[in-house]
Short mmCIF file of C-alpha atoms in Angstrom, two decimals:
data_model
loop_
_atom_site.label_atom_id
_atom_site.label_comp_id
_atom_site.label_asym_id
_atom_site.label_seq_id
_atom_site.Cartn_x
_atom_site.Cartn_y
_atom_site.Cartn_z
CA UNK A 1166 36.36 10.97 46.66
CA UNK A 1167 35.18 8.04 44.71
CA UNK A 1168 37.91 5.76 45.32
CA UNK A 1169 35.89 3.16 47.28
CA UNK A 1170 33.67 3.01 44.11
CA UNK A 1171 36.87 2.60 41.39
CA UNK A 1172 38.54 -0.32 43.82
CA UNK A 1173 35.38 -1.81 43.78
CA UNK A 1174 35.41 -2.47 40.09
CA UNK A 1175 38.85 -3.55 40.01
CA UNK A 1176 38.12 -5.75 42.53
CA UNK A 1177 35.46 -7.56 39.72
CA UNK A 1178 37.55 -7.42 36.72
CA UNK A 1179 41.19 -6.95 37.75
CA UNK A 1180 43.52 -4.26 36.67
CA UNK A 1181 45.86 -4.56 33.65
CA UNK A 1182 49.34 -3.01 33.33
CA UNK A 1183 49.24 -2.29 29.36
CA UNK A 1184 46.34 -2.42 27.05
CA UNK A 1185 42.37 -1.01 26.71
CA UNK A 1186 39.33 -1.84 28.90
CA UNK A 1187 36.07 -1.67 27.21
CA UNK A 1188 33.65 -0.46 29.87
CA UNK A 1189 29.30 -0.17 29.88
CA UNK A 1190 28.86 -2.35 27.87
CA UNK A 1191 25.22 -3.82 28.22
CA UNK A 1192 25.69 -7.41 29.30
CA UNK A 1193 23.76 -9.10 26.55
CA UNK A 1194 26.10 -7.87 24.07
CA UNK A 1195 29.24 -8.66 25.57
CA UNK A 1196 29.90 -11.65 23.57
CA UNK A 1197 28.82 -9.67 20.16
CA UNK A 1198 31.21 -7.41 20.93
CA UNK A 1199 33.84 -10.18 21.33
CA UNK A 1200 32.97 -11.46 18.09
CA UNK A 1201 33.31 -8.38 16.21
CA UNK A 1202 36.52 -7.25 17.46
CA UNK A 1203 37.69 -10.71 16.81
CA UNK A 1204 38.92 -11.24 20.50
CA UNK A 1205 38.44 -14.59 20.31
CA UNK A 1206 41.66 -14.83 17.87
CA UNK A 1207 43.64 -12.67 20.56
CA UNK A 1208 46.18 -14.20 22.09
CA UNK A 1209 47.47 -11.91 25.13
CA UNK A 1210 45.75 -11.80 28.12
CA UNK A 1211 41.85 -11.18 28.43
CA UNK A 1212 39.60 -10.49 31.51
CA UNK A 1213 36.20 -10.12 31.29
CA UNK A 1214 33.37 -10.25 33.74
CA UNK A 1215 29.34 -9.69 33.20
CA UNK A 1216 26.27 -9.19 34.50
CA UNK A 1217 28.06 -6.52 37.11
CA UNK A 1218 25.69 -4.28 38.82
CA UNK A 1219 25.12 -0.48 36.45
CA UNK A 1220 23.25 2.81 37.41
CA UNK A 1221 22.63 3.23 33.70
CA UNK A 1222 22.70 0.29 32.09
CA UNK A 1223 21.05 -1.96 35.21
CA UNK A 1224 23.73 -4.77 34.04
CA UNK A 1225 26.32 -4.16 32.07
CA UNK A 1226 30.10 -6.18 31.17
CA UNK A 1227 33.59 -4.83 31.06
CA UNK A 1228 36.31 -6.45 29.06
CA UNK A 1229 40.29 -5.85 29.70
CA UNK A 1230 42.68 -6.87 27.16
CA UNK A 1231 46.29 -6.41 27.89
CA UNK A 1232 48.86 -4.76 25.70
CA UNK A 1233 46.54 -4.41 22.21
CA UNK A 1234 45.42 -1.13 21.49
CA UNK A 1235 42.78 -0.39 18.83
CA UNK A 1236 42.20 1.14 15.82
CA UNK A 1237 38.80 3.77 15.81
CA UNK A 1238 37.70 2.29 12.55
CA UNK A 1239 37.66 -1.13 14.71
CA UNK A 1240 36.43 0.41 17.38
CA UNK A 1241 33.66 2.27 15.90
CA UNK A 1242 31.59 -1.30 14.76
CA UNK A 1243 30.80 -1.64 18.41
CA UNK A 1244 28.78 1.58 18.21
CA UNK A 1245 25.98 -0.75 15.85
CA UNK A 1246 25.41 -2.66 18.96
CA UNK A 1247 26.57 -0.82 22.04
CA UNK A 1248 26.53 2.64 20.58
CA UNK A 1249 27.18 3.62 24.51
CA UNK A 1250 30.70 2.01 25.27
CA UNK A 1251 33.66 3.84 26.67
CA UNK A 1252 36.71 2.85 26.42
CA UNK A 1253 40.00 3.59 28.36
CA UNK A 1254 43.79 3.23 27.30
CA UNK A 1255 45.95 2.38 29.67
CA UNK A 1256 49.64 2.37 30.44
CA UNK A 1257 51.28 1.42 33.35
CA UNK A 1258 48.18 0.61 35.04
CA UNK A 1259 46.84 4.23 34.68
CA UNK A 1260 44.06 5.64 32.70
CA UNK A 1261 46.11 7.75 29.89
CA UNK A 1262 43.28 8.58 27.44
CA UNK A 1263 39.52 7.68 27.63
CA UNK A 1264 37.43 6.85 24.31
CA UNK A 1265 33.87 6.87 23.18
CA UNK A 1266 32.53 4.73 19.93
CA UNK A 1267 31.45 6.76 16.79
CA UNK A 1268 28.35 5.28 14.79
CA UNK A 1269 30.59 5.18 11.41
CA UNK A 1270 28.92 6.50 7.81
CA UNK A 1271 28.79 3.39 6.10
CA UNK A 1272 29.20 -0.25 7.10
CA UNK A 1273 31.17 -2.66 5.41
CA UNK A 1274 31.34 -6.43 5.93
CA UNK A 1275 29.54 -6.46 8.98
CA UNK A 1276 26.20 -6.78 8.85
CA UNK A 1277 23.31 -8.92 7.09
CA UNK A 1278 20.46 -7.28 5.12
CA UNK A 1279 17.59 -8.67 6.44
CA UNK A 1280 15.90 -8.53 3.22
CA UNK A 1281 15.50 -12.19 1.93
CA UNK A 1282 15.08 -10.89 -1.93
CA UNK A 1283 18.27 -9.32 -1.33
CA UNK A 1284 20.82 -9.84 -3.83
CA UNK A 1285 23.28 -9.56 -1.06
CA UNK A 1286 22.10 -12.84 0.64
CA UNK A 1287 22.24 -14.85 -2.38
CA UNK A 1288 25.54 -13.84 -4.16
CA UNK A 1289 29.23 -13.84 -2.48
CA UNK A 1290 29.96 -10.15 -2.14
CA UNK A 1291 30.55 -7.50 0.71
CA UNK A 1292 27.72 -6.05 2.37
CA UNK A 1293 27.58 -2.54 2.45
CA UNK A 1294 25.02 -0.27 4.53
CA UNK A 1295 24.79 3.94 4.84
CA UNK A 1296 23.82 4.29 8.79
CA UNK A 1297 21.02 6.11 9.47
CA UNK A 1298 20.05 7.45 12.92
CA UNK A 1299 16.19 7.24 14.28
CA UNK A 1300 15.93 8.65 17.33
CA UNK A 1301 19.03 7.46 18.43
CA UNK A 1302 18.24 3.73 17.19
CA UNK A 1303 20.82 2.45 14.29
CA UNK A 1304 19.45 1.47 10.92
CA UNK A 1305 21.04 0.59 8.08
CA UNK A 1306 20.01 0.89 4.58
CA UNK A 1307 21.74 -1.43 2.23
CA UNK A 1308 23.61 -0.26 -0.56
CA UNK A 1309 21.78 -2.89 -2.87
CA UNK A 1310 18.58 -3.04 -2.32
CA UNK A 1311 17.98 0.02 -0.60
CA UNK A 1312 15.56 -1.83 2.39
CA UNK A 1313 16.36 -0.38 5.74
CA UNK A 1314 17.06 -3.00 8.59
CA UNK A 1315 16.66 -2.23 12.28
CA UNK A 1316 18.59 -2.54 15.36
CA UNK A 1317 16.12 -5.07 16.21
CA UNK A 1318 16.46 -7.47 13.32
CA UNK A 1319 20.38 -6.61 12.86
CA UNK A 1320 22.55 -9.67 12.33
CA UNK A 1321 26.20 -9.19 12.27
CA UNK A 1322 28.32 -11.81 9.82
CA UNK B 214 33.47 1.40 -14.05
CA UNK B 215 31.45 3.17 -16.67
CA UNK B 216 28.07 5.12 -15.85
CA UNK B 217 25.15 2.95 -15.03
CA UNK B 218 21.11 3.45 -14.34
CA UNK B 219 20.41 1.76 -11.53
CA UNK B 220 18.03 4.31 -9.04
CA UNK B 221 16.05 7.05 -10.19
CA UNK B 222 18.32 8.53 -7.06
CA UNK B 223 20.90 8.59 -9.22
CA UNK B 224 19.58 11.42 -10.96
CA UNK B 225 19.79 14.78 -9.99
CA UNK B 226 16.66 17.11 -11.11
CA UNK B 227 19.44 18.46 -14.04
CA UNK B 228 20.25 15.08 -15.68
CA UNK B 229 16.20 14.02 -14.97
CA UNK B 230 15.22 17.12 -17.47
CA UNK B 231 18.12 16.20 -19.93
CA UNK B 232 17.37 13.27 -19.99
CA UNK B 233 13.88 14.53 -21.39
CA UNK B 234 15.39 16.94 -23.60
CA UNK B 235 17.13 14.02 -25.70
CA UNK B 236 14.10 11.87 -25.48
CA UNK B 237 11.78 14.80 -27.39
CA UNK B 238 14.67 14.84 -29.85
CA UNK B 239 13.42 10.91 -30.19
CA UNK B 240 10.32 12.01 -30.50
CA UNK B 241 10.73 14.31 -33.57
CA UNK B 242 12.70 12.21 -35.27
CA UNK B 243 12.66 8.17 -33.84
CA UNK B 244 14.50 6.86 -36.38
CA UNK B 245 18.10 7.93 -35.74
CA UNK B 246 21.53 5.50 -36.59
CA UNK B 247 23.59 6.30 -33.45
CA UNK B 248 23.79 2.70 -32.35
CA UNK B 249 25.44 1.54 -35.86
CA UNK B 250 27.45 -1.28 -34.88
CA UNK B 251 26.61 -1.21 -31.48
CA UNK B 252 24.93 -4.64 -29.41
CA UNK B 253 22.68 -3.78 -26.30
CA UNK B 254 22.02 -7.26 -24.45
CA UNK B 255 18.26 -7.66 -22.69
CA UNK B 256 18.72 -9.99 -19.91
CA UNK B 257 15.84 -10.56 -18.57
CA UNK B 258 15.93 -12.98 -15.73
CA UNK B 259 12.60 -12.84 -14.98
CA UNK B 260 10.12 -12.43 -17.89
CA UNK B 261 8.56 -9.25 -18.81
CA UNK B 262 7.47 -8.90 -22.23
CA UNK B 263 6.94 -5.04 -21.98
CA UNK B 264 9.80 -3.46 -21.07
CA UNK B 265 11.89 -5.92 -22.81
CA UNK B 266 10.36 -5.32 -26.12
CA UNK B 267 10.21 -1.41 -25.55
CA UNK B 268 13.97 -1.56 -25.10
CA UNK B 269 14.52 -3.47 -27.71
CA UNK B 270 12.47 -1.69 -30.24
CA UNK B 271 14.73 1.67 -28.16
CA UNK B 272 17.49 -0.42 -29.69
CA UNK B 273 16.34 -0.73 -33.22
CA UNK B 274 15.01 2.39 -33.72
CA UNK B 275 18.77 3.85 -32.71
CA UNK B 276 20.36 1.48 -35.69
CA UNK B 277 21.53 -0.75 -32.88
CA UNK B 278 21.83 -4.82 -32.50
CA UNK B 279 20.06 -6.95 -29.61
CA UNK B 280 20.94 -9.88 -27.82
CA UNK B 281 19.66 -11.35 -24.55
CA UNK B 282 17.19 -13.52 -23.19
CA UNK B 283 13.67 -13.28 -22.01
CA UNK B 284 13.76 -15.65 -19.00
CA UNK B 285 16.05 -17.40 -17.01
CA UNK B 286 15.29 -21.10 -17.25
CA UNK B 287 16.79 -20.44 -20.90
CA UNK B 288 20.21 -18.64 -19.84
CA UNK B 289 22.96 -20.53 -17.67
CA UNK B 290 21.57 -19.10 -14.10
CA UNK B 291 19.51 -22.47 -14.42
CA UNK B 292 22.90 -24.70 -14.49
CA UNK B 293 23.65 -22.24 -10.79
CA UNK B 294 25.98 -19.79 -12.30
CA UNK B 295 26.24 -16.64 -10.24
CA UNK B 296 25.37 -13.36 -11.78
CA UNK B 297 29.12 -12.36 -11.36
CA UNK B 298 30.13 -14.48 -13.81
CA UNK B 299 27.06 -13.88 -16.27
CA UNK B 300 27.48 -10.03 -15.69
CA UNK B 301 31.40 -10.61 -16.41
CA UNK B 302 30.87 -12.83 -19.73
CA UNK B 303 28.11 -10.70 -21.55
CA UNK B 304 29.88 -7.87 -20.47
CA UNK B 305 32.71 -8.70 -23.25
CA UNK B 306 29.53 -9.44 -25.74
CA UNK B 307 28.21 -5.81 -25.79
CA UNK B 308 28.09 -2.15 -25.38
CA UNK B 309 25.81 -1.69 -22.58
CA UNK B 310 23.11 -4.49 -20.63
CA UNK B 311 19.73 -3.88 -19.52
CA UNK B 312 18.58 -6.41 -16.84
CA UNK B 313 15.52 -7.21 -15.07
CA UNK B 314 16.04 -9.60 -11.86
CA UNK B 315 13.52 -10.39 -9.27
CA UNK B 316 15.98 -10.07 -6.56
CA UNK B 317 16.60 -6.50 -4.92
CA UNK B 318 19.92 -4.94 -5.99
CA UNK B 319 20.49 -7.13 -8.54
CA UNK B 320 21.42 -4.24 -11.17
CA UNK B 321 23.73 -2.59 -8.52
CA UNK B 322 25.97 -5.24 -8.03
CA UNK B 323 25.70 -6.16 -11.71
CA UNK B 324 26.67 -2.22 -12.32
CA UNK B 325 29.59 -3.40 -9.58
CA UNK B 326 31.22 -5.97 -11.89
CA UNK B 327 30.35 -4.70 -15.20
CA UNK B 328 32.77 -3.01 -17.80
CA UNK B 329 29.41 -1.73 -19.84
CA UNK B 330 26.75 0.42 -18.61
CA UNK B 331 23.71 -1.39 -16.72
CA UNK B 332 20.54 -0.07 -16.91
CA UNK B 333 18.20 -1.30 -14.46
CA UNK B 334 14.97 -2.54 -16.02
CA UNK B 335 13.33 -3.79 -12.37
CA UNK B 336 15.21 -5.90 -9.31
CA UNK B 337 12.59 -7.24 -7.78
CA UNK B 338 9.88 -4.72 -5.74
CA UNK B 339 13.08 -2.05 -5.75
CA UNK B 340 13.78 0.15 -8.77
CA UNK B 341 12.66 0.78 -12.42
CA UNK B 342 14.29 4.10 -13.45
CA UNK B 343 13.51 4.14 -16.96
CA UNK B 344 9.56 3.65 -15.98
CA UNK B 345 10.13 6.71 -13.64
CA UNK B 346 11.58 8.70 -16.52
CA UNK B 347 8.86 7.90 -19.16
CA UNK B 348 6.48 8.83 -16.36
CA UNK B 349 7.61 12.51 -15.99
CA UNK B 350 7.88 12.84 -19.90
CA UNK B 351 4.44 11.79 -20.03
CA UNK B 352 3.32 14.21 -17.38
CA UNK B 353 5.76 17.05 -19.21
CA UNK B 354 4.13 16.50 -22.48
CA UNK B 355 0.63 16.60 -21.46
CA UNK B 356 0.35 19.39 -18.26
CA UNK B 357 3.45 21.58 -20.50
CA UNK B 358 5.30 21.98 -16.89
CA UNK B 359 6.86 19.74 -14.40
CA UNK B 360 5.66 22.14 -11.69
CA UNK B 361 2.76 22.94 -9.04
CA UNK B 362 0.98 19.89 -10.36
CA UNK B 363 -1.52 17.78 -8.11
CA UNK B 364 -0.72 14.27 -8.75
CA UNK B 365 -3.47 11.68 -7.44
CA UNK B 366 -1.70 7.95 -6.81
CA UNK B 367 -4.70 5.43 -6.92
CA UNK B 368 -4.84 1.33 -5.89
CA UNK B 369 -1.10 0.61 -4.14
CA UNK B 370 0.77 2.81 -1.98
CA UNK B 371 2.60 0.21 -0.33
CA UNK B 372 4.22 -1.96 -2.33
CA UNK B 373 3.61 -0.12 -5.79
CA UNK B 374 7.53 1.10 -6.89
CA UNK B 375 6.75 3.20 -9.56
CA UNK B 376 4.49 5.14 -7.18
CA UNK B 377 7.72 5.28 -4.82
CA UNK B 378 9.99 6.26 -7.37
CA UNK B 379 7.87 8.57 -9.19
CA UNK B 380 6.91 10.56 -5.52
CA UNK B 381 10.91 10.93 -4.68
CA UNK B 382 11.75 12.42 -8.47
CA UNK B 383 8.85 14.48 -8.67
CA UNK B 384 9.27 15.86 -5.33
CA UNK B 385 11.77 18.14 -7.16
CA UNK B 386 8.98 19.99 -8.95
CA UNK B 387 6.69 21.34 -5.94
CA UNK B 388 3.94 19.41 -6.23
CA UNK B 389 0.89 18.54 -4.05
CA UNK B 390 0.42 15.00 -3.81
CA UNK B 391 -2.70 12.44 -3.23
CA UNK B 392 -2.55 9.12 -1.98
CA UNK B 393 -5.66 6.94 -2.49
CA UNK B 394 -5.26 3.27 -0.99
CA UNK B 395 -6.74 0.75 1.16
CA UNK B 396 -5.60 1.70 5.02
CA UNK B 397 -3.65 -2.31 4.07
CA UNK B 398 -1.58 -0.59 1.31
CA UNK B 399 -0.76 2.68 2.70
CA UNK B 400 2.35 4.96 1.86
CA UNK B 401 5.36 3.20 3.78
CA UNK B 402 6.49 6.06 7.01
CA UNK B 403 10.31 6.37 4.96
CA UNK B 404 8.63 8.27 2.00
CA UNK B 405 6.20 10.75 4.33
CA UNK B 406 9.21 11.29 6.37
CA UNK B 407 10.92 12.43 3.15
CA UNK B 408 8.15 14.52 2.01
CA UNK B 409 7.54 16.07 5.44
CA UNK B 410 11.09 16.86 5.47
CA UNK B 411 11.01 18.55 2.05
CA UNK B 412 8.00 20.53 3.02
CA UNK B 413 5.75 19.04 0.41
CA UNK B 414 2.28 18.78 0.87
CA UNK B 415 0.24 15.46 1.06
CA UNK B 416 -3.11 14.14 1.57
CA UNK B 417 -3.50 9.93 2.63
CA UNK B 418 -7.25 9.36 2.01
CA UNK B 419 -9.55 6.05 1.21
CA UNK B 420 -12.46 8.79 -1.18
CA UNK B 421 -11.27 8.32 -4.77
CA UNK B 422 -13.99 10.97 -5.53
CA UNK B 423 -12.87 13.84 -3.47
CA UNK B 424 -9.30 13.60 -5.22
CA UNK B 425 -10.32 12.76 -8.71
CA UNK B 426 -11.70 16.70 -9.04
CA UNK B 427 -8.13 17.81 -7.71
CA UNK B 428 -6.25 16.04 -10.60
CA UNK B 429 -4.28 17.38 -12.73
CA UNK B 430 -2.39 13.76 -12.81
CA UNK B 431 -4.37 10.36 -11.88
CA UNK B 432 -1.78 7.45 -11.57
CA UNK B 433 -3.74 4.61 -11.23
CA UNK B 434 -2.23 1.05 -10.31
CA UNK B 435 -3.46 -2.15 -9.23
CA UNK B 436 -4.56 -3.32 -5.90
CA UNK B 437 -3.78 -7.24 -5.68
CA UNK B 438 -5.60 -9.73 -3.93
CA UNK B 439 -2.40 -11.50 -2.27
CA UNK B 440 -1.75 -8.15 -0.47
CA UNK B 441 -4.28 -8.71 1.75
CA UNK B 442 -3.80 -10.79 4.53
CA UNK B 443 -7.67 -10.86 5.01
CA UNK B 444 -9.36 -11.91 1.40
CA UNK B 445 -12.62 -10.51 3.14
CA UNK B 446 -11.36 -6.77 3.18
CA UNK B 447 -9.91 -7.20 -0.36
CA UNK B 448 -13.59 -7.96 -1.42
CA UNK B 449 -14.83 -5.06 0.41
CA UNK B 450 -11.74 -2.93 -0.38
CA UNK B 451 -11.48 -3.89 -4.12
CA UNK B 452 -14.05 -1.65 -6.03
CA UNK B 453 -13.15 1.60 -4.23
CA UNK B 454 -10.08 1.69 -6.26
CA UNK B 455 -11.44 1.50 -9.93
CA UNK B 456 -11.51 4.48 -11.82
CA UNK B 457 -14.93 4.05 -13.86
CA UNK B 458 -16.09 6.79 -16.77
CA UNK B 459 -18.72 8.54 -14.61
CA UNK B 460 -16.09 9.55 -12.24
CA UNK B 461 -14.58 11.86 -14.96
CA UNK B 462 -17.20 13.96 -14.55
CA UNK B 463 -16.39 17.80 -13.01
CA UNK B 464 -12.53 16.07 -13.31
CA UNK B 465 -10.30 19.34 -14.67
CA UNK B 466 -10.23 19.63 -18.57
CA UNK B 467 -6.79 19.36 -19.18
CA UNK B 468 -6.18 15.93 -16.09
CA UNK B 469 -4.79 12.79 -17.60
CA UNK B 470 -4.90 9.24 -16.43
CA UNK B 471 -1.98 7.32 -16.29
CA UNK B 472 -0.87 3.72 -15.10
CA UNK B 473 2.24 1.63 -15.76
CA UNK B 474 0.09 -1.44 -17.33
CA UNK B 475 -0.51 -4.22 -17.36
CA UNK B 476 -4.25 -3.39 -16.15
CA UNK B 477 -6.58 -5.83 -14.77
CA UNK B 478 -9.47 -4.34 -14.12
CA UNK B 479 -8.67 -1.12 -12.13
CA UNK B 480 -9.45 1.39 -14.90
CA UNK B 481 -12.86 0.37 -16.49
CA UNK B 482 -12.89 0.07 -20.65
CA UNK B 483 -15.25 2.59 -21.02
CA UNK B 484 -12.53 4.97 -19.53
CA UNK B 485 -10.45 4.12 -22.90
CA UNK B 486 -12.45 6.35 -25.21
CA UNK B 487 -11.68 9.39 -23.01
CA UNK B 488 -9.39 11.93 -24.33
CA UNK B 489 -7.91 12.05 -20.83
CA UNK B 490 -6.92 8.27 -20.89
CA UNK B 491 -3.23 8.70 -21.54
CA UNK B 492 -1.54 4.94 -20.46
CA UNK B 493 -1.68 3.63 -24.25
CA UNK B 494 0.55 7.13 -24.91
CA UNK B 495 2.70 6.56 -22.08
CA UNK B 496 4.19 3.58 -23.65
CA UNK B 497 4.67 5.40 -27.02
CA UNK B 498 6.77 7.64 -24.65
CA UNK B 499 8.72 4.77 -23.11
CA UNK B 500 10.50 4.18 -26.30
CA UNK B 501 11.19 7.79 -26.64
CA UNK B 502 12.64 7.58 -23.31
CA UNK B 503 14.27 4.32 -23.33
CA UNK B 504 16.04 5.97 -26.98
CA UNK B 505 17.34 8.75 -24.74
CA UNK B 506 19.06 6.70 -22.06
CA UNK B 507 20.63 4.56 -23.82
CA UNK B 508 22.60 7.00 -26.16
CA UNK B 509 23.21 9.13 -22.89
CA UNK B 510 24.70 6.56 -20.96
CA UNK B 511 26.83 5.80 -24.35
CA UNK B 512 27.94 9.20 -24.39
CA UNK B 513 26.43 9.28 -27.94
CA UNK B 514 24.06 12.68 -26.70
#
């Protein structure tokens, strides 16, 4: 039914055999996303393409990496910037199991409180955030000094 | 890692009213030896002669030794040690540490490397639980309940933490609230969001007047001049926020005026001779208080 639409987009980021395509992902946060799930230390084979044309997302980037599969705790740090990913496994070049990202209870590592008399920015230790949910935005409160930070002023580390 | 006061979250409404229990005990009888041989360190990066010297006289009162500092260009922070390591090495000096630190979350991460209990004595604009605690012993002791009272904050919504920490731990006693501030140093939206979800009632308004006469509680604090962004509107702002003697007029009989000192000039010195001034008393109260938390973190109550 759709077909023509599906070629098209492997057309734009070709098809892998093995491995997990991360799809809708808006295209200004396509090389966040990279970062976070460490892709640049990857070493099998990586397509990505951006700035493709989206009905929801107006512009949006997809990412294929062949033959690694993810963990959900990994997975679910892309929900603090692209809380609207999906992702699909696939084997032998066929769809076998589609995902969506989880905002996760607490963040660890990941992000910066953007509080500058935060004890967190001046002393070597692990950041650590409860996620809270406004109106669909993220915001994390930090564990230390209880400020909230917003999607908007978010940094990840 | 042994029990620390960090956030007056870290309370339930339980522990909060135990913790008052133990501190009347103080009261009746201040002079008690359950600290004999122990050493309480004061380290107080960032001076405040107060609270330091109300825990320590906690301390001495209890039988118990001191140690510590009263400002950080005299401890080893100066020569760029990191609190880890200060946290780590007094922690083998003593029984339990109460810090202040101007930076947020200092006491939490301290309370993270510790092997004593931390209580927090102020990180920066965050948390001072044991200012909190004295607070609602203060209001216990002179309204006889906890509940149903009408609490009027005065001066600082916005950047005032004891009015932040006092509105979350009291919001466990159905009160009705009044906030009284410059439209510049409003409640922040996180704390009305957490009152409108706990269906308690609350009133933001600039007429100092019209909520005086609801009092049963005034908690005045002080409205500073490098708030304001504009020093124009402070000047204009400024005297709508002192609470001068007249205004105690057809205020209820039994209302009491509180404030967390130091005060400038936002509670006039007339207002001392009234019998509803209570901020000298709330300090007598802090030792009380300061007794109590200490021995219950120790597990010696």
């Amino acid at each position: 039914m759709n077909m023509g639409f599906k070629d098209e987009k492997t057309l734009k980021v070709s098809a892998i055999k093995n491995g997990t395509a991360i799809d809708h992902i808006p295209s200004n946060c396509l090389f966040k996303v990279i970062s976070l799930l460490k892709l640049d230390k990857v070493e099998t084979q990586i397509t990505f393409g951006t700035n493709l044309d989206s009905n929801k997302l107006g512009s949006k980037a997809i990412i294929k990496i062949s033959d690694l599969f993810f963990e959900d705790s990994d997975i679910n740090k892309i929900a603090l910037i692209a809380p609207q990913v999906k992702l699909s496994i696939i084997r032998d070049y066929k769809v076998v199991e589609k995902k969506v990202v989880k905002v996760p209870e607490e963040v660890v590592g990941l992000a910066k409180c953007f509080n500058p008399h935060c004890i967190s920015n001046h002393e070597s230790l692990t950041t650590r955030f409860q996620v809270l949910t406004d109106n669909g935005d993220i915001e994390l409160k930090c564990k230390y000094c209880e400020k909230i930070t917003d999607q908007e002023h978010m940094i990840l580390l | 890692m042994s029990r620390s006061l960090v956030s007056i979250t870290d309370y339930s409404k339980e522990e909060y009213l135990e913790i008052i229990e133990i501190a009347k005990e103080f009261e009746l009888q201040p002079v008690q030896e359950i600290l004999k041989g122990k050493i309480v360190a004061t380290l107080f990066f960032e001076p405040s002669t107060r609270t330091r010297l109300s825990f320590e006289s906690a301390v001495l009162r209890s039988g118990g030794n001191v140690i510590g500092f009263s400002d950080a260009s005299t401890s080893s922070s100066t020569k760029g040690e990191t609190l880890n390591d200060t946290i780590r090495t007094v922690s083998n000096y003593c029984d339990m540490i109460v810090m202040r630190h101007p930076l947020e979350g200092a006491a939490k991460f301290a309370s993270e490397v510790a092997s004593v209990p931390i209580i927090n004595a102020g990180d920066g604009s965050n948390q001072h639980p044991s200012q909190t605690l004295l607070d609602m012993y203060s209001i216990l002791k002179t309204q006889g309940t906890l509940d149903n009272l009408a609490i009027v904050f005065v001066g600082d919504m916005k950047y005032g933490r004891t009015v932040h920490s006092l509105v979350m731990a009291m919001s466990h006693f159905s009160p009705r609230f009044f906030f009284v501030s410059p439209v510049e140093l409003k409640l922040p939206e996180e704390y009305k969001l957490y009152l409108d979800n706990h269906n308690i009632p609350y009133i933001e308004t600039t007429d100092f007047g019209m909520a005086i006469r609801e009092a049963d509680i005034v908690y005045m604090t002080r409205v500073q001049r490098e708030r304001f962004a504009d020093p124009i509107e402070y000047e204009k702002t400024k005297n709508a926020y002192i609470l001068k003697y007249s205004m105690l007029l057809g205020t209820k009989p039994t209302m009491k005026i509180m404030h967390p000192l130091p005060r400038v000039n936002e509670i006039s010195r007339c207002v001392d001779k009234s019998e509803k001034a209570y901020y000298f008393d709330q300090t007598k109260n802090g030792v009380f208080v300061r007794q109590a938390i200490i021995s219950h973190l120790l597990g010696l109550k």
